[in-house]
Short mmCIF file of C-alpha atoms and ligand atoms in Angstrom, two decimals:
data_model
loop_
_atom_site.label_atom_id
_atom_site.label_comp_id
_atom_site.label_asym_id
_atom_site.label_seq_id
_atom_site.Cartn_x
_atom_site.Cartn_y
_atom_site.Cartn_z
CA MET A 1178 123.78 -191.55 -48.78
CA GLY A 1179 123.80 -192.42 -45.29
CA GLU A 1180 125.54 -194.51 -43.06
CA PHE A 1181 122.55 -197.32 -42.66
CA ASP A 1182 122.14 -196.70 -46.49
CA LEU A 1183 125.95 -198.27 -46.66
CA ILE A 1184 125.71 -200.99 -44.64
CA ALA A 1185 122.97 -202.14 -46.43
CA ARG A 1186 124.43 -201.15 -50.19
CA TYR A 1187 128.03 -202.81 -49.65
CA PHE A 1188 127.77 -204.71 -46.36
CA LYS A 1189 124.75 -206.71 -45.89
CA ARG A 1190 123.97 -209.79 -47.74
CA PRO A 1191 120.99 -212.55 -46.92
CA VAL A 1192 122.09 -214.73 -43.98
CA ARG A 1193 122.93 -218.44 -44.44
CA ARG A 1194 124.37 -220.07 -41.37
CA ALA A 1195 124.64 -217.43 -39.19
CA VAL A 1196 121.98 -217.88 -37.01
CA LEU A 1197 121.59 -213.63 -37.15
CA GLY A 1198 123.29 -211.64 -39.24
CA VAL A 1199 123.66 -207.79 -39.69
CA GLY A 1200 120.83 -205.90 -38.77
CA ASP A 1201 120.46 -206.04 -34.63
CA ASP A 1202 122.23 -205.31 -31.74
CA CYS A 1203 124.34 -208.36 -32.06
CA ALA A 1204 124.71 -211.39 -34.65
CA LEU A 1205 124.37 -215.07 -33.24
CA LEU A 1206 126.29 -217.60 -34.70
CA GLN A 1207 126.06 -221.36 -33.79
CA PRO A 1208 129.64 -223.30 -33.46
CA ALA A 1209 129.22 -226.94 -34.40
CA ALA A 1210 128.30 -229.36 -31.14
CA GLY A 1211 131.50 -230.48 -29.63
CA CYS A 1212 133.52 -227.24 -31.09
CA LEU A 1213 135.68 -224.34 -29.50
CA LEU A 1214 134.91 -220.57 -31.28
CA ALA A 1215 138.20 -219.35 -32.39
CA ILE A 1216 138.49 -215.83 -32.55
CA SER A 1217 141.16 -213.50 -33.87
CA SER A 1218 141.49 -209.78 -34.63
CA ASP A 1219 143.28 -207.72 -37.18
CA MET A 1220 143.48 -204.13 -37.67
CA LEU A 1221 144.31 -201.91 -40.64
CA VAL A 1222 145.84 -198.55 -41.30
CA GLN A 1223 146.28 -196.39 -43.55
CA GLY A 1224 150.03 -195.26 -43.69
CA ARG A 1225 151.14 -198.27 -41.32
CA HIS A 1226 150.11 -201.62 -42.97
CA PHE A 1227 148.69 -200.13 -46.80
CA LEU A 1228 149.85 -197.44 -48.85
CA ALA A 1229 146.80 -194.57 -49.83
CA ASP A 1230 146.59 -195.92 -52.91
CA THR A 1231 146.47 -199.54 -52.61
CA ASP A 1232 143.43 -200.67 -55.10
CA PRO A 1233 140.89 -201.08 -53.13
CA TYR A 1234 139.68 -204.56 -54.13
CA ARG A 1235 142.86 -206.33 -52.96
CA LEU A 1236 142.53 -203.98 -49.54
CA GLY A 1237 139.13 -205.62 -49.32
CA HIS A 1238 141.05 -209.39 -50.02
CA LYS A 1239 144.06 -208.53 -47.47
CA ALA A 1240 141.76 -207.36 -44.92
CA LEU A 1241 140.23 -210.97 -44.24
CA ALA A 1242 142.83 -212.45 -45.39
CA VAL A 1243 145.26 -211.11 -42.56
CA ASN A 1244 142.79 -212.64 -39.92
CA LEU A 1245 141.55 -215.63 -41.71
CA SER A 1246 145.56 -216.15 -41.90
CA ASP A 1247 145.38 -216.43 -37.53
CA LEU A 1248 142.45 -219.22 -38.07
CA ALA A 1249 144.57 -221.16 -40.12
CA ALA A 1250 147.34 -220.96 -37.92
CA CYS A 1251 145.30 -222.70 -34.91
CA GLY A 1252 143.58 -224.77 -37.55
CA ALA A 1253 140.35 -223.42 -37.15
CA GLN A 1254 137.34 -223.41 -40.05
CA PRO A 1255 136.06 -220.12 -40.49
CA LEU A 1256 132.69 -219.41 -39.60
CA GLY A 1257 131.83 -215.73 -39.83
CA PHE A 1258 133.36 -212.08 -39.52
CA THR A 1259 132.74 -208.48 -38.05
CA LEU A 1260 134.03 -205.36 -39.75
CA ALA A 1261 134.60 -202.17 -37.85
CA LEU A 1262 135.43 -199.83 -41.18
CA ALA A 1263 136.24 -195.75 -40.16
CA LEU A 1264 136.28 -193.71 -43.73
CA PRO A 1265 137.35 -189.98 -44.24
CA ASP A 1266 133.82 -189.73 -46.76
CA VAL A 1267 131.12 -192.15 -48.49
CA ASP A 1268 133.18 -192.74 -51.95
CA ALA A 1269 130.88 -195.26 -54.00
CA ALA A 1270 133.92 -195.87 -56.12
CA TRP A 1271 135.68 -196.81 -53.43
CA LEU A 1272 133.43 -199.26 -51.36
CA GLU A 1273 132.39 -200.99 -53.76
CA PRO A 1274 135.18 -202.71 -55.22
CA PHE A 1275 136.41 -203.13 -51.96
CA SER A 1276 133.57 -204.96 -50.56
CA ARG A 1277 134.02 -206.91 -53.48
CA GLY A 1278 137.76 -208.00 -52.71
CA LEU A 1279 136.45 -208.70 -49.04
CA LEU A 1280 133.06 -210.80 -49.97
CA ALA A 1281 134.67 -212.82 -52.38
CA LEU A 1282 137.42 -214.39 -49.92
CA ALA A 1283 134.66 -214.62 -47.57
CA ASP A 1284 132.66 -216.61 -49.91
CA GLU A 1285 135.83 -218.56 -50.86
CA HIS A 1286 136.09 -219.59 -47.27
CA ASP A 1287 132.10 -219.76 -46.51
CA CYS A 1288 133.29 -217.01 -44.05
CA GLU A 1289 130.05 -214.64 -43.56
CA LEU A 1290 130.23 -211.24 -43.08
CA VAL A 1291 127.83 -210.59 -39.58
CA GLY A 1292 128.30 -207.10 -38.59
CA GLY A 1293 130.33 -204.31 -37.61
CA ASP A 1294 130.37 -201.15 -37.16
CA THR A 1295 130.70 -197.76 -39.58
CA THR A 1296 132.06 -194.13 -38.20
CA ARG A 1297 133.77 -191.26 -40.17
CA GLY A 1298 137.57 -191.38 -39.61
CA PRO A 1299 141.08 -191.43 -40.52
CA LEU A 1300 140.97 -194.64 -43.12
CA ASN A 1301 141.25 -197.83 -40.75
CA ILE A 1302 139.79 -201.59 -41.05
CA CYS A 1303 139.15 -203.74 -38.19
CA ILE A 1304 137.98 -207.46 -38.76
CA THR A 1305 137.32 -209.98 -36.49
CA VAL A 1306 137.56 -213.37 -37.38
CA PHE A 1307 135.14 -216.24 -35.56
CA GLY A 1308 136.07 -219.80 -36.45
CA GLU A 1309 135.10 -223.14 -35.25
CA VAL A 1310 138.04 -226.08 -34.12
CA PRO A 1311 136.79 -229.78 -32.32
CA ALA A 1312 137.64 -230.33 -29.29
CA VAL A 1313 137.91 -234.23 -28.75
CA GLY A 1314 137.29 -235.49 -25.11
CA GLY A 1315 137.89 -231.92 -23.45
CA ALA A 1316 140.91 -231.40 -25.56
CA THR A 1317 141.34 -229.09 -28.00
CA GLN A 1318 142.81 -229.45 -31.25
CA ALA A 1319 143.36 -226.46 -31.87
CA LEU A 1320 147.04 -225.33 -33.23
CA LEU A 1321 148.76 -223.69 -30.68
CA ARG A 1322 152.37 -222.27 -30.04
CA SER A 1323 153.40 -224.40 -27.27
CA GLY A 1324 153.66 -227.77 -28.48
CA ALA A 1325 157.30 -227.76 -29.95
CA ARG A 1326 159.35 -230.47 -29.11
CA SER A 1327 163.11 -231.07 -29.38
CA GLY A 1328 163.70 -233.20 -31.99
CA ASP A 1329 160.52 -232.07 -34.05
CA ASP A 1330 161.29 -231.14 -37.72
CA LEU A 1331 160.17 -227.13 -38.71
CA TYR A 1332 158.08 -226.82 -41.79
CA VAL A 1333 157.15 -223.43 -43.40
CA SER A 1334 154.23 -223.44 -46.18
CA GLY A 1335 154.65 -221.82 -49.29
CA SER A 1336 156.45 -218.58 -50.34
CA LEU A 1337 158.47 -216.15 -48.43
CA GLY A 1338 159.84 -212.59 -48.95
CA ASP A 1339 158.05 -211.76 -52.21
CA ALA A 1340 156.01 -209.22 -50.09
CA ARG A 1341 158.98 -207.28 -48.39
CA LEU A 1342 160.72 -207.21 -51.55
CA ALA A 1343 158.01 -205.78 -53.65
CA LEU A 1344 157.53 -203.16 -50.84
CA GLU A 1345 160.74 -202.40 -50.90
CA THR A 1346 160.31 -202.03 -55.10
CA LEU A 1347 157.38 -199.98 -55.22
CA ARG A 1348 159.71 -197.87 -52.44
CA GLY A 1349 162.57 -197.02 -54.84
CA GLN A 1350 165.03 -200.09 -53.56
CA TRP A 1351 165.38 -202.47 -56.14
CA LYS A 1352 164.17 -202.61 -59.98
CA LEU A 1353 162.91 -205.44 -60.92
CA ALA A 1354 161.46 -206.30 -64.22
CA PRO A 1355 156.77 -205.93 -64.76
CA ALA A 1356 156.26 -209.20 -64.70
CA LEU A 1357 158.42 -209.74 -61.70
CA LEU A 1358 157.51 -206.89 -59.09
CA LYS A 1359 154.00 -207.88 -60.32
CA ARG A 1360 154.63 -211.70 -58.94
CA ALA A 1361 155.82 -210.27 -55.88
CA ARG A 1362 153.11 -208.03 -55.41
CA GLN A 1363 150.50 -210.51 -55.67
CA ARG A 1364 151.73 -211.91 -52.85
CA LEU A 1365 151.99 -208.37 -50.37
CA GLU A 1366 148.77 -207.32 -51.80
CA GLN A 1367 146.31 -210.56 -51.92
CA PRO A 1368 148.36 -212.98 -49.70
CA THR A 1369 146.71 -216.46 -49.82
CA PRO A 1370 145.21 -217.88 -46.26
CA ARG A 1371 146.70 -221.17 -45.51
CA LEU A 1372 142.95 -222.70 -43.67
CA ALA A 1373 143.03 -226.06 -45.59
CA LEU A 1374 146.54 -226.71 -44.42
CA GLY A 1375 145.73 -225.68 -41.17
CA ARG A 1376 142.60 -228.11 -41.23
CA SER A 1377 144.72 -231.18 -42.34
CA LEU A 1378 147.40 -230.54 -39.48
CA ARG A 1379 145.29 -230.86 -36.24
CA GLY A 1380 146.32 -233.86 -34.57
CA LEU A 1381 149.44 -233.48 -36.58
CA ALA A 1382 151.77 -230.86 -35.90
CA SER A 1383 153.15 -229.89 -32.75
CA ALA A 1384 152.94 -226.12 -33.04
CA ALA A 1385 152.21 -223.25 -35.54
CA ILE A 1386 151.51 -219.77 -36.17
CA ASP A 1387 151.13 -217.42 -39.23
CA VAL A 1388 154.05 -215.66 -40.40
CA SER A 1389 153.54 -211.92 -40.26
CA ASP A 1390 155.46 -210.26 -39.04
CA GLY A 1391 158.78 -212.24 -40.58
CA LEU A 1392 159.88 -215.94 -40.16
CA LEU A 1393 162.90 -215.39 -37.57
CA GLY A 1394 160.61 -212.94 -35.26
CA ASP A 1395 157.27 -215.20 -35.18
CA LEU A 1396 159.61 -218.51 -35.19
CA ALA A 1397 160.88 -217.36 -31.85
CA HIS A 1398 157.36 -216.67 -30.78
CA VAL A 1399 156.63 -220.70 -30.95
CA LEU A 1400 160.36 -221.64 -29.83
CA ARG A 1401 159.55 -219.25 -26.26
CA ALA A 1402 156.25 -220.36 -25.82
CA SER A 1403 157.71 -223.87 -26.18
CA GLY A 1404 160.81 -224.05 -24.40
CA VAL A 1405 162.69 -225.05 -27.33
CA GLY A 1406 165.34 -223.73 -29.30
CA ALA A 1407 165.79 -224.49 -33.08
CA ARG A 1408 168.38 -224.58 -36.25
CA ILE A 1409 167.14 -223.30 -39.69
CA GLU A 1410 169.27 -224.59 -43.07
CA ALA A 1411 169.88 -221.97 -45.24
CA THR A 1412 170.02 -224.54 -47.83
CA ALA A 1413 166.44 -224.99 -47.67
CA LEU A 1414 165.56 -221.64 -47.75
CA ARG A 1415 166.70 -220.72 -51.68
CA ASP A 1416 163.59 -221.82 -53.46
CA LEU A 1417 161.13 -219.96 -50.88
CA LEU A 1418 161.05 -216.70 -53.16
CA ALA A 1419 158.22 -217.29 -55.52
CA CYS A 1420 159.93 -214.22 -58.06
CA ARG A 1421 163.42 -216.58 -57.64
CA GLY A 1422 165.05 -216.78 -60.57
CA THR A 1423 167.56 -215.55 -62.56
CA GLU A 1424 165.89 -212.11 -63.48
CA LEU A 1425 165.81 -211.49 -59.53
CA ASP A 1426 169.23 -212.86 -59.12
CA ALA A 1427 170.81 -209.98 -60.92
CA ALA A 1428 168.31 -207.17 -59.77
CA VAL A 1429 168.86 -207.79 -55.81
CA PRO A 1430 172.05 -209.39 -53.76
CA ALA A 1431 171.49 -213.60 -52.53
CA GLN A 1432 172.15 -212.71 -49.16
CA HIS A 1433 169.30 -210.39 -49.87
CA GLN A 1434 166.88 -212.09 -51.04
CA ARG A 1435 167.68 -214.81 -47.93
CA ASP A 1436 167.20 -211.53 -45.44
CA CYS A 1437 163.52 -210.98 -46.89
CA VAL A 1438 162.66 -215.10 -46.62
CA LEU A 1439 164.33 -215.10 -43.23
CA ALA A 1440 163.13 -211.54 -41.40
CA GLY A 1441 160.23 -209.72 -44.59
CA GLY A 1442 157.13 -210.36 -43.01
CA ASP A 1443 153.73 -209.38 -44.32
CA ASP A 1444 153.94 -213.39 -45.74
CA TYR A 1445 150.76 -214.83 -44.26
CA GLU A 1446 152.08 -218.46 -44.45
CA LEU A 1447 151.90 -221.24 -41.85
CA ALA A 1448 155.45 -221.97 -39.98
CA PHE A 1449 154.58 -225.23 -37.72
CA THR A 1450 156.52 -228.09 -36.17
CA ALA A 1451 156.03 -231.56 -36.41
CA PRO A 1452 157.57 -235.42 -34.75
CA ALA A 1453 160.25 -236.29 -37.41
CA GLU A 1454 157.98 -239.67 -37.39
CA ARG A 1455 155.40 -238.02 -39.24
CA ARG A 1456 157.19 -236.55 -41.82
CA ALA A 1457 154.71 -238.72 -44.49
CA ASP A 1458 151.65 -237.96 -42.90
CA VAL A 1459 152.65 -233.72 -43.10
CA LEU A 1460 153.57 -234.66 -46.92
CA ALA A 1461 150.27 -236.48 -47.55
CA ALA A 1462 148.56 -233.04 -45.87
CA ALA A 1463 150.35 -230.75 -48.24
CA ARG A 1464 148.86 -232.92 -50.60
CA ASP A 1465 145.50 -232.86 -49.63
CA SER A 1466 145.66 -229.57 -49.10
CA GLY A 1467 146.93 -228.21 -52.08
CA THR A 1468 149.80 -226.41 -50.30
CA PRO A 1469 153.29 -226.51 -50.82
CA VAL A 1470 155.23 -227.08 -47.46
CA THR A 1471 159.46 -226.65 -46.89
CA ARG A 1472 161.58 -228.65 -44.19
CA ILE A 1473 163.59 -225.86 -43.33
CA GLY A 1474 165.31 -227.61 -40.17
CA GLN A 1475 165.16 -229.08 -36.74
CA ILE A 1476 163.10 -228.03 -33.01
CA ASP A 1477 166.52 -228.92 -30.79
CA ASP A 1478 167.34 -227.71 -27.30
CA GLY A 1479 168.69 -224.16 -27.71
CA PRO A 1480 169.79 -221.81 -27.49
CA GLY A 1481 167.44 -219.96 -29.19
CA LEU A 1482 167.57 -219.88 -32.82
CA ARG A 1483 170.41 -220.80 -34.98
CA VAL A 1484 170.71 -219.92 -39.31
CA LEU A 1485 173.18 -222.54 -40.27
CA ASP A 1486 174.91 -222.92 -43.95
CA ALA A 1487 175.49 -226.09 -45.68
CA ALA A 1488 178.75 -226.63 -43.28
CA GLY A 1489 176.59 -226.16 -40.30
CA ALA A 1490 178.42 -222.75 -39.43
CA ALA A 1491 175.98 -220.06 -37.58
CA ILE A 1492 175.20 -217.30 -40.19
CA SER A 1493 174.32 -213.97 -38.63
CA GLY A 1494 172.25 -210.84 -39.88
CA ALA A 1495 170.86 -207.83 -38.64
CA TRP A 1496 167.06 -209.69 -38.44
CA ALA A 1497 164.37 -207.75 -36.33
CA ALA A 1498 161.07 -208.39 -36.62
CA PHE A 1499 158.74 -205.48 -37.03
CA ASP A 1500 157.37 -204.41 -34.04
CA HIS A 1501 155.05 -201.45 -34.33
CA PHE A 1502 156.59 -199.78 -30.80
CA SER A 1503 160.19 -200.74 -31.04
P1 ADP B 451 124.59 -200.48 -32.71
O1 ADP B 451 124.53 -198.72 -32.76
O2 ADP B 451 123.50 -200.99 -32.26
O3 ADP B 451 125.97 -200.49 -32.44
P2 ADP B 451 125.11 -199.53 -35.75
O4 ADP B 451 123.90 -198.53 -35.53
O5 ADP B 451 126.24 -199.09 -35.53
O6 ADP B 451 124.66 -200.43 -34.32
O7 ADP B 451 124.84 -200.83 -36.93
C1 ADP B 451 123.26 -201.07 -37.49
C2 ADP B 451 124.00 -202.85 -38.00
O8 ADP B 451 124.83 -202.65 -39.14
C3 ADP B 451 124.48 -204.24 -37.04
O9 ADP B 451 123.58 -205.01 -36.75
C4 ADP B 451 126.02 -203.90 -37.11
O10 ADP B 451 126.07 -205.11 -36.37
C5 ADP B 451 125.96 -203.38 -38.97
N1 ADP B 451 127.18 -203.10 -38.96
C6 ADP B 451 127.42 -202.26 -38.44
N2 ADP B 451 127.98 -201.58 -39.56
C7 ADP B 451 128.91 -202.61 -40.50
C8 ADP B 451 129.88 -202.79 -41.16
N3 ADP B 451 131.05 -202.17 -42.21
N4 ADP B 451 129.49 -203.52 -41.69
C9 ADP B 451 128.71 -204.90 -41.40
N5 ADP B 451 127.78 -204.76 -41.06
C10 ADP B 451 127.37 -203.39 -39.73
MG1 MG B 452 127.47 -198.90 -33.69
#
């Protein structure tokens, strides 16, 4: 099968809302009137972002999910995406499930594949997503990292830490019962981009970011951009692992569980801030979007980010955010 047959077979589908999709030199997208275009790219490299034996259906899902998560963090509505793919060879047994996993998530969020590039090389998946976000009276409603203010509440969506626990278990560090590992592994391999929550936080959250490199590291970006500090209540973190419970407690020390929540990475949840007087609105946004959110602390005047125990004493830890070049 040649390059163009491959594209036609696995990645070309009838155009839906794009003006022009796969097949010409450019795709054409039309954001709604009054909207700004939101754009983000993420690359997944074998051996770096995923293991060589990763299930291709789940990899297709994840490659798009990590990109959609960036749109979610901005409060954007997906429009479409491009896929730049380097493949060692044409392997139908890989391409078929990969494209199915990718396009199933794309359909779930009405995000059309409109173009890309296909070349031979070590397996590498680069996606660029395009979304739209309203601008009202010249001011964008996009959620940014820079809007957190002292006194704001600090929240996270969903669950944190499971992806890291799954990875460590797959590497042989922990022994988890199969059902427990399955739950954690689902979070590692098929993260859920929080698009509905991101949209419902427009005009409500003062700042937002998606948690890809670990909660503390990603929050540090928000604090720096906003010129504020924050404190996190350790007691509020207890229920954030999806695979928590007595079975996990027997296998993994409590302190390590907390470290996974604080610095695990690969979670693709939203961390966001909102004025304290809007707590009821945040709960309503969570309910309307069907996404659990947990209040974990508060923005203050600093310095930096502190994790406090029940008595208010600072907890220290070797929490380093993931950095490809450190
Ligand atoms: P060009 O040479 O103009 O860059 P290509 O020959 O690389 O175009 O690609 C032909 C068409 O197929 C283009 O519309 C391109 O966007 C699309 N395309 C290429 N690879 C992919 C892919 N992996 N997924 C979706 N569309 C693709
Ligand atoms: Mg090309």
